[in-house]
XYZ file of C-alpha atoms in Angstrom:
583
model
C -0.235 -16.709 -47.028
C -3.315 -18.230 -48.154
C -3.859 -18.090 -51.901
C -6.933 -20.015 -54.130
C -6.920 -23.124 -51.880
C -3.006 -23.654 -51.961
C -0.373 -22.396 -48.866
C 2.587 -21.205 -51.023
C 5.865 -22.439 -49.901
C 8.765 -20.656 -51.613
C 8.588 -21.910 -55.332
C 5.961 -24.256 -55.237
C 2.995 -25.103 -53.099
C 1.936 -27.649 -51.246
C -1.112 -29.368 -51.588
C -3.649 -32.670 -50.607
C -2.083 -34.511 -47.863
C 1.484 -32.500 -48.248
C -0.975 -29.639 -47.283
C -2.609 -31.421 -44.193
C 0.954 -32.942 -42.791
C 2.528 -29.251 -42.837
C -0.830 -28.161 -41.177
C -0.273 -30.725 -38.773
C 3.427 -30.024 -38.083
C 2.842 -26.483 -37.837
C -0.126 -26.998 -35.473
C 2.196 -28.855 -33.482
C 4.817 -26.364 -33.654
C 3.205 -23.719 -32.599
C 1.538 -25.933 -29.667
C 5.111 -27.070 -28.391
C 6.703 -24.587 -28.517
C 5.669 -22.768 -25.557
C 5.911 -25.780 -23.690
C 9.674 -25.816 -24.750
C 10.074 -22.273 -23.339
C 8.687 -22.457 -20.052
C 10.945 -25.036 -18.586
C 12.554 -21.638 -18.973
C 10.459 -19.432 -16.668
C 10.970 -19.111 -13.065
C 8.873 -21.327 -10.872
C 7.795 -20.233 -7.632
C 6.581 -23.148 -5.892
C 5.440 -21.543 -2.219
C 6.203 -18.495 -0.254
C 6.379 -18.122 3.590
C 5.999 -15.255 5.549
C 7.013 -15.157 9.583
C 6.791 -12.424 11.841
C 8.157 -12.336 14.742
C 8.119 -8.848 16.833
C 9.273 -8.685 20.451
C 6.803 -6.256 21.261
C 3.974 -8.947 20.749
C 5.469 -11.421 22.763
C 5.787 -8.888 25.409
C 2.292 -7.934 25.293
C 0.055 -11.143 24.951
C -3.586 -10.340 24.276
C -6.527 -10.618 26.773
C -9.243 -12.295 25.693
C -11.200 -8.759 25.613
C -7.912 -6.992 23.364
C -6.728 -6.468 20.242
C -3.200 -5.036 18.817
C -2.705 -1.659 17.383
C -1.838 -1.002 14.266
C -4.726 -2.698 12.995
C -3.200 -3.448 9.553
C 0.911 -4.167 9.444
C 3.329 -2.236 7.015
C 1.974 -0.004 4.122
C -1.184 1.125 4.581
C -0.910 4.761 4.599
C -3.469 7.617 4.902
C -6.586 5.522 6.138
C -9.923 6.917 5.498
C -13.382 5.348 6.511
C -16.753 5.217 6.168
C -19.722 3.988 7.476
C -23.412 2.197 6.275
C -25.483 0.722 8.884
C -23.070 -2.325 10.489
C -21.050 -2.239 7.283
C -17.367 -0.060 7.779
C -15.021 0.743 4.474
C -11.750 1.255 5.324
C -9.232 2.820 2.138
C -5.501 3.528 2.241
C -3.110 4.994 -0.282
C -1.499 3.128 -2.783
C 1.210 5.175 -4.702
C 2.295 2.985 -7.744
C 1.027 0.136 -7.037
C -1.348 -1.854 -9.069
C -3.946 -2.615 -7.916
C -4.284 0.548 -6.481
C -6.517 1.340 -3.058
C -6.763 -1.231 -0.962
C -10.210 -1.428 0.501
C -10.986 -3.417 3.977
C -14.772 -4.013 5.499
C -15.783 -4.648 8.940
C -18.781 -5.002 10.948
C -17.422 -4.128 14.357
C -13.901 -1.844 13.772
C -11.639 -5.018 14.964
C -11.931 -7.224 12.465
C -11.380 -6.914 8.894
C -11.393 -8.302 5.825
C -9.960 -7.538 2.373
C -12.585 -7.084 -0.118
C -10.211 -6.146 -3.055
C -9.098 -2.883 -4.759
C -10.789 0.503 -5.522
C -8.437 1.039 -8.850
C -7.838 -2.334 -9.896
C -8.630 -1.949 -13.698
C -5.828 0.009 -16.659
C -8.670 2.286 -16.823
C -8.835 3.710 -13.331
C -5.268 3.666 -12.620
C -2.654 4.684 -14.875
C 0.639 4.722 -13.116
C 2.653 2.966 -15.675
C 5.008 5.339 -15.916
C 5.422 6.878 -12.582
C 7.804 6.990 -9.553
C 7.101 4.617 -7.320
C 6.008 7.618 -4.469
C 3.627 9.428 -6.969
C 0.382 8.047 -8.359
C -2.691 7.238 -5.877
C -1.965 9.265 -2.742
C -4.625 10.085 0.600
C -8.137 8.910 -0.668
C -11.113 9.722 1.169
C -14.167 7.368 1.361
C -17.955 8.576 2.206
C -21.059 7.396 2.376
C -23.863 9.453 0.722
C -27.314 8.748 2.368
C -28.965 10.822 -0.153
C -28.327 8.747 -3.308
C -27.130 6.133 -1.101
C -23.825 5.963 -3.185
C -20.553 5.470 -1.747
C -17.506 8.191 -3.293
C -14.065 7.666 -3.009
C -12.159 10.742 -3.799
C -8.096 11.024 -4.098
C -5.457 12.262 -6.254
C -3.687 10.357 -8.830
C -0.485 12.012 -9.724
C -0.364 9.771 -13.273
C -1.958 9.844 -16.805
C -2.646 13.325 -16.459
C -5.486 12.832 -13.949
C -4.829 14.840 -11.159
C -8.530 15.013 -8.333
C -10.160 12.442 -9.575
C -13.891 10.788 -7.925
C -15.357 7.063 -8.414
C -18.380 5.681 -7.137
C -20.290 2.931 -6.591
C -23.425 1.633 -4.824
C -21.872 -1.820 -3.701
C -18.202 -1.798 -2.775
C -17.949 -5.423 -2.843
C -19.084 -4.713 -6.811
C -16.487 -2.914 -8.065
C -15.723 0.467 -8.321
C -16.420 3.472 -12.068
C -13.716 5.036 -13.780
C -12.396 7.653 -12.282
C -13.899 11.805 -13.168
C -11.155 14.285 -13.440
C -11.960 17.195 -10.775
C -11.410 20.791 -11.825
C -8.946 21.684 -9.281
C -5.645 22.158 -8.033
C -4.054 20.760 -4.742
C -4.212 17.369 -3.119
C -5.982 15.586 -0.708
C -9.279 16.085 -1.587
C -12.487 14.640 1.019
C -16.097 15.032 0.347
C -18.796 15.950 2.618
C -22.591 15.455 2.330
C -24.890 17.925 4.178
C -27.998 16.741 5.594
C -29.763 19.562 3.225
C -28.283 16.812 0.036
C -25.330 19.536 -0.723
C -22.423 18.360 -1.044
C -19.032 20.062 -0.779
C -15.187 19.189 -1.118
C -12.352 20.507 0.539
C -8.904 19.858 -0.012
C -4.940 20.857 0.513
C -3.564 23.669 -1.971
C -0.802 26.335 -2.446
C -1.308 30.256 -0.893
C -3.230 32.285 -3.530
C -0.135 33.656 -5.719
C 2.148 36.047 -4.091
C 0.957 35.223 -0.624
C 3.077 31.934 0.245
C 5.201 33.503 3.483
C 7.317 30.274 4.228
C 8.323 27.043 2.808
C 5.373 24.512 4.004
C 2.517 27.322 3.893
C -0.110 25.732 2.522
C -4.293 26.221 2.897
C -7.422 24.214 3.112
C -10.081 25.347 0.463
C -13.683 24.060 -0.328
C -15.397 24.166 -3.154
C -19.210 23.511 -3.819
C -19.539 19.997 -5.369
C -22.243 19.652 -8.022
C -23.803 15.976 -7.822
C -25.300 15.705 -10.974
C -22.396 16.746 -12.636
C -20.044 15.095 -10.416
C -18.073 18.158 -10.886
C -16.509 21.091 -8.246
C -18.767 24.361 -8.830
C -16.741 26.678 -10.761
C -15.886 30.179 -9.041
C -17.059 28.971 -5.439
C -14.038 28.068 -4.255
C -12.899 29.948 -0.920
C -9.682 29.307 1.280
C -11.234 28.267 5.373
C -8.143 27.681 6.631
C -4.846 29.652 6.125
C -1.361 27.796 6.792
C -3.093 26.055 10.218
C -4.332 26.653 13.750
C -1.826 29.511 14.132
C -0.530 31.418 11.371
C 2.187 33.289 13.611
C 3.672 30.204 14.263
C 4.264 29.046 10.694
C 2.430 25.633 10.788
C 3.521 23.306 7.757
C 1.379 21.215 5.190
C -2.152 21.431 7.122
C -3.751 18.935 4.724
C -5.871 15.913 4.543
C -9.330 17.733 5.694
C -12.649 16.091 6.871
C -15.691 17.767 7.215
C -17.897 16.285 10.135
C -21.622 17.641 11.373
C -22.130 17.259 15.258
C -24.340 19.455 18.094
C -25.498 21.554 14.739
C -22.150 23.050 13.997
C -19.351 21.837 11.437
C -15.791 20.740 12.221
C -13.211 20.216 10.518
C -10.185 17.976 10.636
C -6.910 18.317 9.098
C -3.347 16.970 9.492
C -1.313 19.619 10.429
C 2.746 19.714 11.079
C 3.985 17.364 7.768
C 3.897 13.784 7.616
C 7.051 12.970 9.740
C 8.155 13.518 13.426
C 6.143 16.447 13.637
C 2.995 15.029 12.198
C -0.502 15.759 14.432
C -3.872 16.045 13.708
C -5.857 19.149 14.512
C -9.505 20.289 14.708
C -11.738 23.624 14.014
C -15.521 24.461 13.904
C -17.741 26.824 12.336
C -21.652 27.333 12.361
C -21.185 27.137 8.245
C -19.773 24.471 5.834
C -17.942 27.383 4.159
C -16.829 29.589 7.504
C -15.340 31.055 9.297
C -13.185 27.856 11.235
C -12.505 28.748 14.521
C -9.713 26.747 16.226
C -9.933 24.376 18.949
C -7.994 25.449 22.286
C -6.352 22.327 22.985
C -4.640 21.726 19.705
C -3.087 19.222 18.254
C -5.868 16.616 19.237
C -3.349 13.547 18.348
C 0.185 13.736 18.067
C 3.494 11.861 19.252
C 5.616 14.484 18.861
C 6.300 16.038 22.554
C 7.215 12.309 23.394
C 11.012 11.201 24.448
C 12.870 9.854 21.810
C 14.121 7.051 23.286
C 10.299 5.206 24.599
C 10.218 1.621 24.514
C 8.115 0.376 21.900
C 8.246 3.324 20.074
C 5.519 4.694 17.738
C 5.986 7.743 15.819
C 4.450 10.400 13.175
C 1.054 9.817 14.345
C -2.095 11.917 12.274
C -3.614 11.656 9.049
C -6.662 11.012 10.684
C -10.494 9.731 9.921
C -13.483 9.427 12.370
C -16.474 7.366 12.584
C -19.216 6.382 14.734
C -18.685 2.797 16.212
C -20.871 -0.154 16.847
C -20.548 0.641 20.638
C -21.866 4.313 19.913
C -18.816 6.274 20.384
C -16.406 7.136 18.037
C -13.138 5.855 16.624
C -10.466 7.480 14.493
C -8.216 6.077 12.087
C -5.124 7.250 11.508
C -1.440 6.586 10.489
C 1.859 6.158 12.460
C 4.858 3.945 12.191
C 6.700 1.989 14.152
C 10.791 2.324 13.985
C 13.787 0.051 14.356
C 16.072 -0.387 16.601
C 18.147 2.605 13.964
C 15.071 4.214 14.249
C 14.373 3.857 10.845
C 10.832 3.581 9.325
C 10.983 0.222 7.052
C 7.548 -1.267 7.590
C 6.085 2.195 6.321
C 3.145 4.341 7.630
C 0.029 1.583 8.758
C -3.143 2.157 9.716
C -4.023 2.597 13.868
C -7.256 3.179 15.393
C -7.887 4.794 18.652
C -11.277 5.786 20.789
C -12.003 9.198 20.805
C -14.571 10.871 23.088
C -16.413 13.459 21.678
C -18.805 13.713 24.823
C -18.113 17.635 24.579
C -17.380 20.157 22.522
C -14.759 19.242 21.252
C -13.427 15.338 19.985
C -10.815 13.866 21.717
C -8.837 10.945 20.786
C -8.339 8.968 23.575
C -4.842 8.770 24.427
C -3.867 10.298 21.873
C -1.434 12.296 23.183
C 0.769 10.021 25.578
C 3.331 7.193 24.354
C 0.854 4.285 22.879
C -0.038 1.340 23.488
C 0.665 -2.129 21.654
C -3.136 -3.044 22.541
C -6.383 -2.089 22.916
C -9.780 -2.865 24.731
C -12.438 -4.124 22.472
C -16.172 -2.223 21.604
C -18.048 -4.677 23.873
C -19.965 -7.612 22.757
C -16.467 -7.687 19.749
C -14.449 -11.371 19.359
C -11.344 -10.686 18.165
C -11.380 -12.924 14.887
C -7.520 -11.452 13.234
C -6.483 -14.142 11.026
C -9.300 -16.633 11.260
C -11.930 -17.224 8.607
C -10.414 -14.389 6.343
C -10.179 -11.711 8.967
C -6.920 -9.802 7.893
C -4.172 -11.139 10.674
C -1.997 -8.747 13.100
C 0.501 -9.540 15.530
C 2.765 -12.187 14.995
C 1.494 -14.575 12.233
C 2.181 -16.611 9.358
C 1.366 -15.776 5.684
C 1.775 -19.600 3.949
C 1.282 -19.501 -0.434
C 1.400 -22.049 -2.788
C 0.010 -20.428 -5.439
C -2.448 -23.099 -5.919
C -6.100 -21.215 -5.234
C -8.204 -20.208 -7.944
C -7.724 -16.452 -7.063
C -4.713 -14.832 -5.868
C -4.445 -13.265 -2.537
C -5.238 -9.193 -2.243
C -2.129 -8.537 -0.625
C -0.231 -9.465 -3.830
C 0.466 -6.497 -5.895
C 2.236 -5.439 -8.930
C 4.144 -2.552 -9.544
C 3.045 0.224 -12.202
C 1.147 -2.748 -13.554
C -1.461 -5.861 -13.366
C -0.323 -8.689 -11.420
C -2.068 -10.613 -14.428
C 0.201 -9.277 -17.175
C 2.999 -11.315 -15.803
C 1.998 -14.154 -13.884
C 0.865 -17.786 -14.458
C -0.588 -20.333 -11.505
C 0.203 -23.788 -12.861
C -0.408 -26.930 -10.658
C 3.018 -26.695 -9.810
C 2.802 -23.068 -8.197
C 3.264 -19.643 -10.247
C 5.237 -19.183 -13.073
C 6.694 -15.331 -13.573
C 7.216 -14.484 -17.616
C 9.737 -12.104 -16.928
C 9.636 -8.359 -18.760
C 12.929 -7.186 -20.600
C 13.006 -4.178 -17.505
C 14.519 -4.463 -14.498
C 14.065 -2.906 -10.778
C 15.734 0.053 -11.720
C 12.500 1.178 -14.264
C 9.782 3.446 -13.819
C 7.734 1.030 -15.659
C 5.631 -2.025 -14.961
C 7.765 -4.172 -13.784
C 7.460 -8.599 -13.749
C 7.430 -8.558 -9.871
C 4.578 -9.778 -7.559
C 5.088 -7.826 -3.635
C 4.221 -8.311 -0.133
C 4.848 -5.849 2.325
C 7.105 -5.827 5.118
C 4.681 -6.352 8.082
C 6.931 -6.909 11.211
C 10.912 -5.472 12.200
C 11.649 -9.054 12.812
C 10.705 -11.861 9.769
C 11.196 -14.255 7.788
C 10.307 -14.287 4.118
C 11.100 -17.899 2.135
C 10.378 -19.129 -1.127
C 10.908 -21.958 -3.151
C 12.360 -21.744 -6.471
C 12.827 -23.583 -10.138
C 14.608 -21.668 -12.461
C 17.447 -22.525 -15.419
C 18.419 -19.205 -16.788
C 19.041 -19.187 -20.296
C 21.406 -15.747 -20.371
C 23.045 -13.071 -18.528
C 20.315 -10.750 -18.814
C 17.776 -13.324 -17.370
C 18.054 -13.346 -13.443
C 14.822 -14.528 -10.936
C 14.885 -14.458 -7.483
C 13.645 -12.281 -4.382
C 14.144 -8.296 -3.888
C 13.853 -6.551 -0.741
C 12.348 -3.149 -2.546
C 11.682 0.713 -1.163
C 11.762 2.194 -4.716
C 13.077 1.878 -8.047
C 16.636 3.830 -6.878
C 17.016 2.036 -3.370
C 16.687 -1.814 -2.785
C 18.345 -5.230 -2.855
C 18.121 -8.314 -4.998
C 18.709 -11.811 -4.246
C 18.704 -14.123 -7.165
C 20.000 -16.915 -9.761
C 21.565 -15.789 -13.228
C 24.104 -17.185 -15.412
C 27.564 -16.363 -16.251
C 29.146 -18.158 -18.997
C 27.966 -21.834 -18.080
C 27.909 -21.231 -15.199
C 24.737 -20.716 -12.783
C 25.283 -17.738 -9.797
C 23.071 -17.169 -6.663
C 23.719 -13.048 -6.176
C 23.532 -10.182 -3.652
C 23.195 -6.841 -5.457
C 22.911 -3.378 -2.986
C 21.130 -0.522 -4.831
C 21.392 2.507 -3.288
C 20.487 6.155 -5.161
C 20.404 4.075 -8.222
C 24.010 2.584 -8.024
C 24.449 -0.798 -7.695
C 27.197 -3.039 -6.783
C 27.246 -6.703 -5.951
C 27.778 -7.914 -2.214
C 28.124 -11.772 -2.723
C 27.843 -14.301 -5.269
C 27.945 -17.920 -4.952
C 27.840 -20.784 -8.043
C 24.404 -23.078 -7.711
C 23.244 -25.739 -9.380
C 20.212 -24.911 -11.001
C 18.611 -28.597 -11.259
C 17.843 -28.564 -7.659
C 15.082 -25.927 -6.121
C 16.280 -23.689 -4.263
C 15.042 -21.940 -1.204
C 15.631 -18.351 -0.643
C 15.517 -17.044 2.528
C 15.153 -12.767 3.989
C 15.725 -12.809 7.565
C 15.795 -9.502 9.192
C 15.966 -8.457 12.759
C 15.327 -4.870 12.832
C 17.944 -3.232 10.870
C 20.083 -6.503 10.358
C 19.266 -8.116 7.270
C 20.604 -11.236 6.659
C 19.568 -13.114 2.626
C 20.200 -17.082 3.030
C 19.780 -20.071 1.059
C 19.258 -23.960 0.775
C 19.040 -26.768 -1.550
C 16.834 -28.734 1.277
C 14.367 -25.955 3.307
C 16.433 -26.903 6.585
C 20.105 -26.155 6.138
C 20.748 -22.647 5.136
C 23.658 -20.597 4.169
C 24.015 -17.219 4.538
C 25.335 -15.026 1.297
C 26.624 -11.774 1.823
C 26.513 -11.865 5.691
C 24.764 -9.145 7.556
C 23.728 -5.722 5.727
C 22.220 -3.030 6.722
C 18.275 -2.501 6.105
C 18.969 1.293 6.145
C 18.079 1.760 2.347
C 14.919 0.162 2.841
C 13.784 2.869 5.481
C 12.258 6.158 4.431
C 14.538 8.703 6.523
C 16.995 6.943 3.668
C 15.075 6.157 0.781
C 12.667 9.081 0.952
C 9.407 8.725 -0.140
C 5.884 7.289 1.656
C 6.695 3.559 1.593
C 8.231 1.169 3.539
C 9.822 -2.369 2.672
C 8.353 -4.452 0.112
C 9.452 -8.125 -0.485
C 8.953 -9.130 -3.860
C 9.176 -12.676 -5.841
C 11.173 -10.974 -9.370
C 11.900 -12.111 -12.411
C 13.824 -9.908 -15.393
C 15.139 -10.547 -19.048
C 16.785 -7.038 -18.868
C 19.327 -7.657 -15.374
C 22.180 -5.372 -14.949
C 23.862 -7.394 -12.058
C 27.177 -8.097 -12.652
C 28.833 -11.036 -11.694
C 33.002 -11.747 -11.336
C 33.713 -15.630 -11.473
């Protein structure tokens, strides 16, 4: 403490030069220190992702073709809009953070990344969440009328419930998010041509009136645009448990209201978000009603297929349309792809098909018969996937060194900023690790990529000298906090251990260990092959050795995880580890 010119120092103070040395010495203290420490942190020096899918070398592409899904692993619930030649594409995030991914494209085919929707503490406040709660179906659209764009959704965190931003550039960043008076999920805007505006969404059976497990209704609700704000009092239920109540549809949700030939129609997912997912569309000469079903319902669906189709896609609907460049239309819409278990681990992704809407009625264009890997471009489109910053598909390569200035959008935290726990040095990027581990529902000091193909590779390079038992850095394989593996260095005595830990409905036991020697890098290696997972490492990037031989990739699927994600490989780094090692 600073008192009348003097720094006291237990009995007596220090003054003159005595006073400038200590300042010095403490000045360099306090600058050294940290240096000290970080020799300390885990360094991640590169990563390397390489897909490999059968199905791609199968099915080369034309020069007049691109593949389906248009973007790999988890990119649920797609929703688009359109202004002039610019597209929006938006997907749901859950706890992620950032949270909403959000693509652009001039021609449907190609896309780029432009960043996040939610990608401030502000917007998105999943901190303490489960990983499949938080940010869940958002709808994008395009208002001509105060030529905004709205993004609507439901955040199941910080008390927020229906929630709206906006914006009038979405390469500018996104508002904080409005709380919406209402109950239910899935919430979509629509935008008359008269300027009113209107939202309907998923809810519960007015009380006392639920007949079966699954009956749910579509409402709407006046939207006031001023106020930014549902009209009290004018909601009114348009759609009651589906196309066919005597059949007991389940969890019609995810509406879209679209104008065409005068009249209004309306899109929902109908059937649940599994293998008996399909999309399904009504009309009405009124925003508000009656909806009158179409007569060839569902409209989209893989669920009358056989089982056993070769490359197999499943659970198709959730769906979004949109005028094309070409003139017709387009929907987007997600499906997954299983293993060779059948099991979903590269989560729900975003497709596209045609869809004719010639007549009455809109049709997507094979959207009822087994699918296909790859589609015919809009014509006058170059297929530009992973060139000049075009978001890649197929089988490609995803090469970091951590070196740029910015850090790629498909990075993402968990429950948190990336930025709260990472450091790009000119070595690569340096992880300060939290005192949590996996197991959390809190921000956690992990950085993710998704699982994009059944077959991969994932690789990185690592420097890292733990100091305790607790501290522990290494890769994770990751479907939620309760179900995932981890594949890392800690220390045991004075000793230095590469481990396997298996963490299945929250119980953990350890698979493999192996001593290393921590003054080398060390390259860590996932290598799966559709439900064989196989975690491997190496001192020089060319000989590996395998730890923990094959294991399954079961807990990393959602028929065994639960949940709406898929596989996420993460680069981790904990003060708080729980793995136990046996020398």
């Amino acid at each position: 403490m600073k008192t009348g010119g003097r720094i006291e120092g237990g009995e007596q103070g220090v003054s003159g030069l005595g006073h400038l040395l200590l300042t010095a010495a403490l000045f360099m203290l306090m600058t050294l220190s940290p240096l000290v420490a970080q020799k300390h942190l885990p360094l991640f020096k590169q990563f390397v992702y390489e897909g490999n899918d059968r199905v791609y070398n199968d099915f080369p592409l034309e020069s007049d073709e691109f593949y389906n899904p248009i973007l790999q692993g988890v990119y649920p619930d797609a929703a688009i809009t359109r202004k002039g030649n610019d597209y929006f594409l938006v997907s749901s995030s859950f706890a992620f953070f950032p949270g909403i991914p959000i693509f652009h494209s001039n021609d449907l085919v190609n896309w780029k990344q432009i960043g996040h929707v939610l990608d401030r503490k502000s917007q998105l406040k999943v901190f303490d969440t489960g990983i499949s709660a938080g940010i869940y179906a958002p709808a994008i659209k395009y208002n001509e009328h105060n030529d905004t764009f709205y993004l609507i959704t439901t955040q199941f965190a910080g008390g927020i419930g229906n929630m709206v931003v906006k914006t009038k550039d979405p390469f500018q960043g996104w508002s904080d998010p409005k709380s919406l008076d209402f109950e239910g999920i899935d919430p979509s805007l629509f935008f008359d041509e008269d300027g009113k505006a209107y939202v309907v969404h998923n809810d519960a059976p007015n009380p006392g009136e639920e007949l079966y497990e699954g009956h749910r209704v579509i409402k709407i609700w006046d939207y006031d645009l001023e106020k930014d704000q549902v009209v009290a009092g004018s909601d009114k239920i348009i759609v009651n448990g589906g196309v066919d109540l005597s059949q007991k549809p389940i969890w019609i949700e995810m509406p879209h209201i679209y104008k065409r030939y005068g009249r209004y129609y309306l899109m929902c997912a109908e059937g649940g978000t599994g293998g008996w997912h399909s999309e399904v569309i009504f009309v009405s000469d009124n925003p508000r009603g009656p909806y009158v079903p179409a007569p060839n319902n569902p409209i989209l669906t893989q669920r009358y297929l056989h089982p056993d189709r070769p490359n197999k896609v499943d659970w198709a609907g959730h769906a979004d349309l949109v005028e094309g460049p070409d003139g017709r239309f387009w929907g987007v819409f997600l499906a997954v792809r299983p293993n060779d278990k059948d099991r979903v681990n590269t989560g729900r992704e975003t497709f596209i098909l045609p869809v004719d809407w010639s007549g009455e009625w809109p049709v997507f264009e094979n959207g009822l018969v087994p699918f296909s890997p790859k589609l015919k471009m809009p014509e006058g489109v170059e297929n530009k996937a992973g060139k000049d910053g075009f978001f890649p598909n197929g089988n490609f390569s995803f090469v970091e060194d951590f070196k740029a200035d910015t850090l790629d959008y498909r990075w993402i935290g968990m429950r948190g900023p990336r930025e709260d726990f990472i450091k790009r040095t000119k070595q690569g990027m340096q992880i300060q690790p939290f005192e949590v581990n996996l197991k959390a529902v809190a921000p956690t000091s992990t950085l993710f990529h998704r699982q994009q193909h059944q077959t991969f590779t994932a690789t990185s390079l690592l420097e890292y000298q733990p100091k305790t038992e607790k501290d522990l850095a290494g890769m994770v394989c990751y479907q939620s906090e309760h179900f995932h593996y981890i594949f890392g260095v800690t220390k045991v005595g004075k000793e230095n251990f590469l481990v396997l830990e298996r963490t299945e409905g929250g119980e953990s036991s350890t698979l493999a260990a192996v001593k290393v020697d921590v003054k080398k890098p060390l390259h860590l290696q996932i290598d799966a092959d559709g439900d064989d997972y196989r975690f491997n490492y190496s001192y020089d990037g060319e000989t590996f050795e395998n730890l923990g031989g094959t294991v399954s990739g079961d807990i990393l699927s959602t028929n065994v995880a639960g949940g709406f994600i898929g596989n996420f490989i993460g680069l981790y780094a904990t003060r708080g580890s729980d793995v136990k090692v046996t020398e």
